[in-house]
Amino acid sequence: MSTLDTAAEPRTAAASPSRALTRFLLRLHRPALTHWTIGVLVLAALLLYLGGPLTDDAADAWKQYNSCGLMERCSYDQESILLYKDLYAWTTHLLLAVPLLVAAWAGAALTGRELEQGTAKLLWTQGVSPARWLATKLAVPAVFVTAGTGLLVLLHRTAWNASEGRFDTAKPWYDTATFYANGPVLVALALLGLVVGALAGVALRRAFAGLGAGVLALLLMWGGLHLAMPRLWPAATRTGDLSGGVPGSGLTLSEGYVTSAGERGALLSDCGPNVYGKCAADYDKLGATGFFHEFHPASHHWPLQLVAAALLLAVAAALTLAAFRLLRRRTGTGRPAA
């Protein structure tokens, strides 16, 4: 036997347990994988219909409606408009539910149930280290979660792009649900849900406790991200005179009036950007000479998405390390094998 063959033999032997554990994991969670695949395919089909035939029908209906002018009675395809609105809302919110479903499954079935029923300990006595068990538990589902969620995000953004400039009621890019469903932030949230759920299952060693803790933790992190999101990228600021109203449109951070001395103040609650009648007098008393707007324009969509996704992945990596350290402390084993 050559030196090369001798060196290759241990690597093959070391890789075999990983392949066996992966096959076992796929068999064990076959129902979840089947349901995931069916769900992704069904939602993908709905998004293809939304961005294709339904968008065309609804756009034609809007043309009919806009051509009516001031006519008292006008015939247009209202059903297509309403169907588009409803289907867009449903598919968007179903897509936003994916990270929460992943977190619930990871906390309950992926880790919590196996630790609760002793299945994991049985595997650990058969040549599978706890670290390798957890590494496989995270790596294999991550592939399916990334592929499925990434596909749905791509199709959702394609469907949203298809309506651009064709609908009077199309959602803007900065609409909260649309923003999260239209970029890599949602994929990162799904991966974070996987890690958070797995960590909750390892920490609590109970299926239902892991489920609840995983979902709650992800909701709290998502809420924190939402609050921090507007500050993750430098915002643009525009000013204009009083007659032009608040300038610019996008994801608003702050808006108000500005004086000749450069001082800023909030819009009057009973006036907003209205500068007529009593409101004009009120703004004149404040010394207002124009309005300012601190906001993110459409060009900031991708910077915000990428920075937020990177932040979420960094948190997921830190929590993954925490899960391995917790498992090592409880079982007395080392890091996952390379």
Short mmCIF file of C-alpha atoms in Angstrom, two decimals:
data_model
loop_
_atom_site.label_atom_id
_atom_site.label_comp_id
_atom_site.label_asym_id
_atom_site.label_seq_id
_atom_site.Cartn_x
_atom_site.Cartn_y
_atom_site.Cartn_z
CA MET A 1 0.00 0.00 0.00
CA SER A 2 1.35 3.44 -0.94
CA THR A 3 1.78 6.37 1.41
CA LEU A 4 -1.07 8.17 -0.40
CA ASP A 5 -3.44 5.24 0.14
CA THR A 6 -2.50 5.04 3.81
CA ALA A 7 -3.25 8.74 4.29
CA ALA A 8 -6.56 8.54 2.45
CA GLU A 9 -7.90 5.59 4.45
CA PRO A 10 -8.54 7.49 7.73
CA ARG A 11 -10.31 10.29 5.88
CA THR A 12 -12.68 7.79 4.26
CA ALA A 13 -13.35 6.08 7.54
CA ALA A 14 -13.96 9.41 9.25
CA ALA A 15 -16.37 10.52 6.54
CA SER A 16 -18.48 7.36 6.74
CA PRO A 17 -20.14 8.13 10.11
CA SER A 18 -21.14 11.58 8.80
CA ARG A 19 -22.77 10.08 5.71
CA ALA A 20 -24.54 7.46 7.80
CA LEU A 21 -25.77 10.08 10.26
CA THR A 22 -26.98 12.27 7.38
CA ARG A 23 -28.96 9.38 5.89
CA PHE A 24 -30.40 8.57 9.32
CA LEU A 25 -31.38 12.19 9.83
CA LEU A 26 -33.13 12.35 6.45
CA ARG A 27 -35.08 9.18 7.23
CA LEU A 28 -35.97 10.37 10.73
CA HIS A 29 -37.30 13.71 9.52
CA ARG A 30 -38.74 12.52 6.21
CA PRO A 31 -42.28 13.75 7.07
CA ALA A 32 -40.98 17.24 7.84
CA LEU A 33 -38.89 17.25 4.65
CA THR A 34 -41.92 16.11 2.62
CA HIS A 35 -44.15 18.80 4.10
CA TRP A 36 -41.44 21.43 3.56
CA THR A 37 -41.04 20.45 -0.09
CA ILE A 38 -44.80 20.46 -0.71
CA GLY A 39 -45.19 23.82 1.04
CA VAL A 40 -42.38 25.39 -0.96
CA LEU A 41 -43.77 24.07 -4.24
CA VAL A 42 -47.32 25.22 -3.50
CA LEU A 43 -46.23 28.69 -2.44
CA ALA A 44 -43.89 28.89 -5.44
CA ALA A 45 -46.79 28.03 -7.77
CA LEU A 46 -48.95 30.74 -6.16
CA LEU A 47 -46.17 33.31 -6.58
CA LEU A 48 -45.69 32.36 -10.22
CA TYR A 49 -49.43 32.82 -10.79
CA LEU A 50 -49.37 36.09 -8.85
CA GLY A 51 -46.50 37.55 -10.87
CA GLY A 52 -47.74 36.20 -14.20
CA PRO A 53 -51.36 35.87 -15.34
CA LEU A 54 -52.90 37.55 -12.29
CA THR A 55 -50.63 40.60 -12.58
CA ASP A 56 -51.56 40.98 -16.25
CA ASP A 57 -55.30 40.68 -15.50
CA ALA A 58 -55.15 43.14 -12.60
CA ALA A 59 -53.06 45.62 -14.62
CA ASP A 60 -55.62 45.51 -17.44
CA ALA A 61 -58.38 46.06 -14.89
CA TRP A 62 -56.61 49.15 -13.55
CA LYS A 63 -56.32 50.51 -17.08
CA GLN A 64 -60.07 50.03 -17.50
CA TYR A 65 -60.75 51.75 -14.19
CA ASN A 66 -58.46 54.71 -14.90
CA SER A 67 -60.05 55.23 -18.31
CA CYS A 68 -63.46 55.67 -16.70
CA GLY A 69 -62.75 59.25 -15.71
CA LEU A 70 -65.71 60.88 -13.98
CA MET A 71 -68.31 58.53 -15.43
CA GLU A 72 -70.96 57.55 -12.87
CA ARG A 73 -71.06 53.95 -14.02
CA CYS A 74 -68.11 52.12 -15.50
CA SER A 75 -67.42 48.45 -16.16
CA TYR A 76 -64.02 47.05 -15.16
CA ASP A 77 -62.63 43.77 -13.86
CA GLN A 78 -62.80 44.51 -10.15
CA GLU A 79 -62.49 40.83 -9.21
CA SER A 80 -58.97 40.61 -10.65
CA ILE A 81 -57.88 43.67 -8.66
CA LEU A 82 -59.27 42.27 -5.41
CA LEU A 83 -57.88 38.80 -6.07
CA TYR A 84 -54.41 40.23 -6.70
CA LYS A 85 -54.58 42.26 -3.50
CA ASP A 86 -55.69 39.27 -1.42
CA LEU A 87 -53.24 36.79 -2.95
CA TYR A 88 -50.34 39.22 -2.58
CA ALA A 89 -51.15 39.70 1.10
CA TRP A 90 -51.56 35.97 1.77
CA THR A 91 -48.40 34.85 -0.03
CA THR A 92 -46.36 37.62 1.59
CA HIS A 93 -47.48 36.76 5.11
CA LEU A 94 -47.07 33.04 4.52
CA LEU A 95 -43.51 33.73 3.43
CA LEU A 96 -42.88 35.80 6.54
CA ALA A 97 -44.09 32.88 8.66
CA VAL A 98 -41.32 30.60 7.35
CA PRO A 99 -38.63 31.63 9.89
CA LEU A 100 -41.06 31.09 12.76
CA LEU A 101 -42.06 27.65 11.46
CA VAL A 102 -38.39 26.71 11.11
CA ALA A 103 -37.68 27.86 14.68
CA ALA A 104 -40.66 25.90 16.02
CA TRP A 105 -39.63 22.71 14.22
CA ALA A 106 -35.97 23.03 15.20
CA GLY A 107 -36.83 23.53 18.86
CA ALA A 108 -39.38 20.74 18.99
CA ALA A 109 -38.53 17.94 16.56
CA LEU A 110 -34.92 18.56 15.58
CA THR A 111 -33.32 18.66 19.02
CA GLY A 112 -35.81 18.94 21.89
CA ARG A 113 -37.73 15.74 21.20
CA GLU A 114 -34.62 13.61 20.66
CA LEU A 115 -33.07 14.81 23.91
CA GLU A 116 -36.36 14.34 25.74
CA GLN A 117 -36.92 10.78 24.48
CA GLY A 118 -33.28 9.71 24.75
CA THR A 119 -32.81 9.07 21.02
CA ALA A 120 -29.78 11.35 20.96
CA LYS A 121 -28.08 9.54 23.86
CA LEU A 122 -28.63 6.23 22.09
CA LEU A 123 -26.83 7.57 19.01
CA TRP A 124 -23.98 8.86 21.17
CA THR A 125 -23.36 5.32 22.44
CA GLN A 126 -23.05 4.02 18.86
CA GLY A 127 -19.99 5.93 17.73
CA VAL A 128 -21.63 9.28 16.97
CA SER A 129 -20.22 12.06 19.12
CA PRO A 130 -22.63 14.70 20.49
CA ALA A 131 -20.73 17.39 18.58
CA ARG A 132 -21.02 15.51 15.27
CA TRP A 133 -24.70 14.88 16.02
CA LEU A 134 -25.39 18.58 16.50
CA ALA A 135 -23.25 19.61 13.53
CA THR A 136 -25.24 17.31 11.24
CA LYS A 137 -28.50 18.42 12.83
CA LEU A 138 -27.72 21.99 11.84
CA ALA A 139 -25.94 21.51 8.50
CA VAL A 140 -28.44 19.25 6.71
CA PRO A 141 -31.60 21.29 7.44
CA ALA A 142 -29.70 24.50 6.68
CA VAL A 143 -29.28 23.35 3.07
CA PHE A 144 -33.02 22.81 2.61
CA VAL A 145 -33.97 25.96 4.50
CA THR A 146 -31.60 28.12 2.43
CA ALA A 147 -32.65 26.62 -0.89
CA GLY A 148 -36.39 26.71 -0.21
CA THR A 149 -36.54 30.15 1.38
CA GLY A 150 -34.16 31.61 -1.21
CA LEU A 151 -36.36 30.34 -4.05
CA LEU A 152 -39.51 31.79 -2.50
CA VAL A 153 -37.88 35.17 -1.87
CA LEU A 154 -36.70 35.29 -5.49
CA LEU A 155 -40.18 34.47 -6.80
CA HIS A 156 -41.81 36.99 -4.47
CA ARG A 157 -39.50 39.76 -5.61
CA THR A 158 -40.10 38.79 -9.25
CA ALA A 159 -43.88 38.99 -8.69
CA TRP A 160 -43.53 42.37 -6.94
CA ASN A 161 -41.35 43.73 -9.75
CA ALA A 162 -43.95 42.65 -12.30
CA SER A 163 -46.47 45.07 -10.79
CA GLU A 164 -44.14 48.10 -10.78
CA GLY A 165 -45.80 51.09 -12.44
CA ARG A 166 -48.88 49.06 -13.39
CA PHE A 167 -51.03 49.26 -10.23
CA ASP A 168 -52.41 52.24 -8.37
CA THR A 169 -52.27 50.26 -5.13
CA ALA A 170 -48.93 48.44 -5.55
CA LYS A 171 -46.97 48.13 -2.32
CA PRO A 172 -43.88 50.36 -2.09
CA TRP A 173 -40.48 48.77 -1.46
CA TYR A 174 -40.43 50.09 2.10
CA ASP A 175 -43.74 48.50 3.10
CA THR A 176 -42.73 46.40 6.12
CA ALA A 177 -44.01 43.03 4.92
CA THR A 178 -42.82 43.63 1.35
CA PHE A 179 -39.34 44.68 2.49
CA TYR A 180 -38.75 41.52 4.52
CA ALA A 181 -40.16 39.23 1.84
CA ASN A 182 -38.12 40.79 -0.96
CA GLY A 183 -34.53 40.06 0.00
CA PRO A 184 -31.88 37.97 1.75
CA VAL A 185 -32.95 39.21 5.20
CA LEU A 186 -35.70 36.59 5.22
CA VAL A 187 -33.27 33.80 4.31
CA ALA A 188 -30.99 34.93 7.15
CA LEU A 189 -33.98 35.03 9.51
CA ALA A 190 -34.90 31.45 8.54
CA LEU A 191 -31.34 30.27 9.26
CA LEU A 192 -31.35 32.18 12.54
CA GLY A 193 -34.65 30.48 13.38
CA LEU A 194 -33.02 27.10 12.77
CA VAL A 195 -30.13 27.90 15.11
CA VAL A 196 -32.29 29.56 17.78
CA GLY A 197 -34.71 26.63 17.80
CA ALA A 198 -31.91 24.07 17.97
CA LEU A 199 -30.26 25.96 20.84
CA ALA A 200 -33.57 26.16 22.70
CA GLY A 201 -34.05 22.40 22.28
CA VAL A 202 -30.52 21.68 23.53
CA ALA A 203 -30.93 24.04 26.49
CA LEU A 204 -34.40 22.90 27.61
CA ARG A 205 -34.34 19.26 26.40
CA ARG A 206 -38.10 19.28 25.97
CA ALA A 207 -40.00 19.37 22.68
CA PHE A 208 -42.78 21.82 23.54
CA ALA A 209 -40.54 24.00 25.67
CA GLY A 210 -38.00 24.15 22.85
CA LEU A 211 -40.75 25.03 20.39
CA GLY A 212 -42.09 27.91 22.47
CA ALA A 213 -38.69 29.26 23.47
CA GLY A 214 -37.36 29.10 19.91
CA VAL A 215 -40.30 31.01 18.44
CA LEU A 216 -40.32 33.59 21.23
CA ALA A 217 -36.57 34.19 20.98
CA LEU A 218 -36.77 34.64 17.21
CA LEU A 219 -39.67 37.08 17.55
CA LEU A 220 -37.67 39.16 20.02
CA MET A 221 -34.62 39.19 17.75
CA TRP A 222 -36.75 40.07 14.75
CA GLY A 223 -38.32 42.93 16.69
CA GLY A 224 -34.87 44.20 17.67
CA LEU A 225 -33.74 44.04 14.05
CA HIS A 226 -36.81 45.95 12.93
CA LEU A 227 -36.09 48.75 15.38
CA ALA A 228 -32.42 48.90 14.38
CA MET A 229 -32.98 48.49 10.63
CA PRO A 230 -33.28 52.19 9.68
CA ARG A 231 -29.97 52.93 11.43
CA LEU A 232 -27.96 50.19 9.73
CA TRP A 233 -27.15 52.45 6.77
CA PRO A 234 -26.64 56.23 6.59
CA ALA A 235 -29.92 57.91 5.71
CA ALA A 236 -30.44 60.68 3.17
CA THR A 237 -31.81 64.08 4.18
CA ARG A 238 -33.68 66.44 1.89
CA THR A 239 -35.10 69.88 2.54
CA GLY A 240 -37.60 71.96 0.62
CA ASP A 241 -39.74 75.07 0.97
CA LEU A 242 -43.09 75.07 2.72
CA SER A 243 -45.11 75.08 -0.49
CA GLY A 244 -43.58 71.81 -1.69
CA GLY A 245 -44.50 69.74 1.36
CA VAL A 246 -42.19 67.11 2.83
CA PRO A 247 -39.63 66.27 0.09
CA GLY A 248 -38.69 62.76 -1.00
CA SER A 249 -40.30 59.38 -0.41
CA GLY A 250 -39.04 56.18 1.15
CA LEU A 251 -38.42 54.62 4.54
CA THR A 252 -38.88 57.57 6.89
CA LEU A 253 -36.70 58.08 9.96
CA SER A 254 -37.84 61.60 10.82
CA GLU A 255 -39.54 64.57 9.22
CA GLY A 256 -40.56 68.03 10.28
CA TYR A 257 -40.02 71.73 9.70
CA VAL A 258 -36.77 73.70 9.53
CA THR A 259 -36.17 77.34 10.41
CA SER A 260 -33.93 79.93 8.77
CA ALA A 261 -31.44 79.33 11.60
CA GLY A 262 -31.27 75.63 10.72
CA GLU A 263 -33.26 74.48 13.76
CA ARG A 264 -35.58 71.54 13.32
CA GLY A 265 -38.91 70.64 14.83
CA ALA A 266 -41.59 67.98 14.46
CA LEU A 267 -44.56 68.46 12.17
CA LEU A 268 -47.56 69.96 13.96
CA SER A 269 -49.86 67.09 14.85
CA ASP A 270 -53.01 68.87 13.69
CA CYS A 271 -51.45 70.19 10.48
CA GLY A 272 -48.85 67.81 9.13
CA PRO A 273 -47.30 69.32 5.98
CA ASN A 274 -50.39 71.51 5.41
CA VAL A 275 -49.46 75.20 5.24
CA TYR A 276 -52.84 76.77 4.52
CA GLY A 277 -55.11 78.82 6.75
CA LYS A 278 -54.49 78.42 10.47
CA CYS A 279 -51.61 75.97 9.84
CA ALA A 280 -49.74 78.57 7.81
CA ALA A 281 -50.00 80.99 10.72
CA ASP A 282 -48.87 78.33 13.21
CA TYR A 283 -45.79 77.45 11.17
CA ASP A 284 -45.03 81.14 10.68
CA LYS A 285 -45.03 81.62 14.48
CA LEU A 286 -42.45 78.84 14.75
CA GLY A 287 -40.27 80.55 12.16
CA ALA A 288 -40.56 77.64 9.73
CA THR A 289 -39.12 78.25 6.29
CA GLY A 290 -39.37 74.72 4.89
CA PHE A 291 -39.65 71.02 5.61
CA PHE A 292 -36.97 68.38 6.04
CA HIS A 293 -37.12 64.62 5.52
CA GLU A 294 -34.60 62.07 6.81
CA PHE A 295 -35.27 58.83 4.94
CA HIS A 296 -33.96 55.89 2.96
CA PRO A 297 -34.67 56.16 -0.78
CA ALA A 298 -35.18 53.14 -3.02
CA SER A 299 -31.44 52.96 -3.72
CA HIS A 300 -30.90 51.97 -0.08
CA HIS A 301 -32.95 48.79 -0.37
CA TRP A 302 -30.01 46.49 -1.07
CA PRO A 303 -27.55 48.08 1.38
CA LEU A 304 -30.11 47.71 4.16
CA GLN A 305 -30.88 44.13 3.12
CA LEU A 306 -27.25 43.04 2.92
CA VAL A 307 -26.13 44.70 6.16
CA ALA A 308 -29.11 43.32 8.05
CA ALA A 309 -28.60 39.83 6.62
CA ALA A 310 -24.91 39.91 7.55
CA LEU A 311 -25.81 40.96 11.08
CA LEU A 312 -28.31 38.13 11.43
CA LEU A 313 -25.83 35.57 10.13
CA ALA A 314 -23.23 36.82 12.62
CA VAL A 315 -25.74 36.35 15.44
CA ALA A 316 -26.58 32.88 14.11
CA ALA A 317 -22.89 31.96 14.09
CA ALA A 318 -22.47 33.15 17.69
CA LEU A 319 -25.53 31.15 18.81
CA THR A 320 -24.25 28.08 16.97
CA LEU A 321 -21.03 28.30 18.95
CA ALA A 322 -23.08 28.72 22.13
CA ALA A 323 -25.05 25.57 21.31
CA PHE A 324 -21.87 23.51 20.87
CA ARG A 325 -20.39 24.86 24.11
CA LEU A 326 -23.59 24.08 26.01
CA LEU A 327 -23.67 20.55 24.61
CA ARG A 328 -20.00 20.03 25.43
CA ARG A 329 -20.52 21.22 29.00
CA ARG A 330 -23.39 18.79 29.49
CA THR A 331 -21.81 15.78 27.81
CA GLY A 332 -18.10 16.39 28.45
CA THR A 333 -17.24 16.15 24.73
CA GLY A 334 -15.17 18.39 22.52
CA ARG A 335 -15.83 20.41 19.42
CA PRO A 336 -17.39 18.88 16.28
CA ALA A 337 -15.02 16.72 14.24
CA ALA A 338 -13.66 18.27 11.08
#
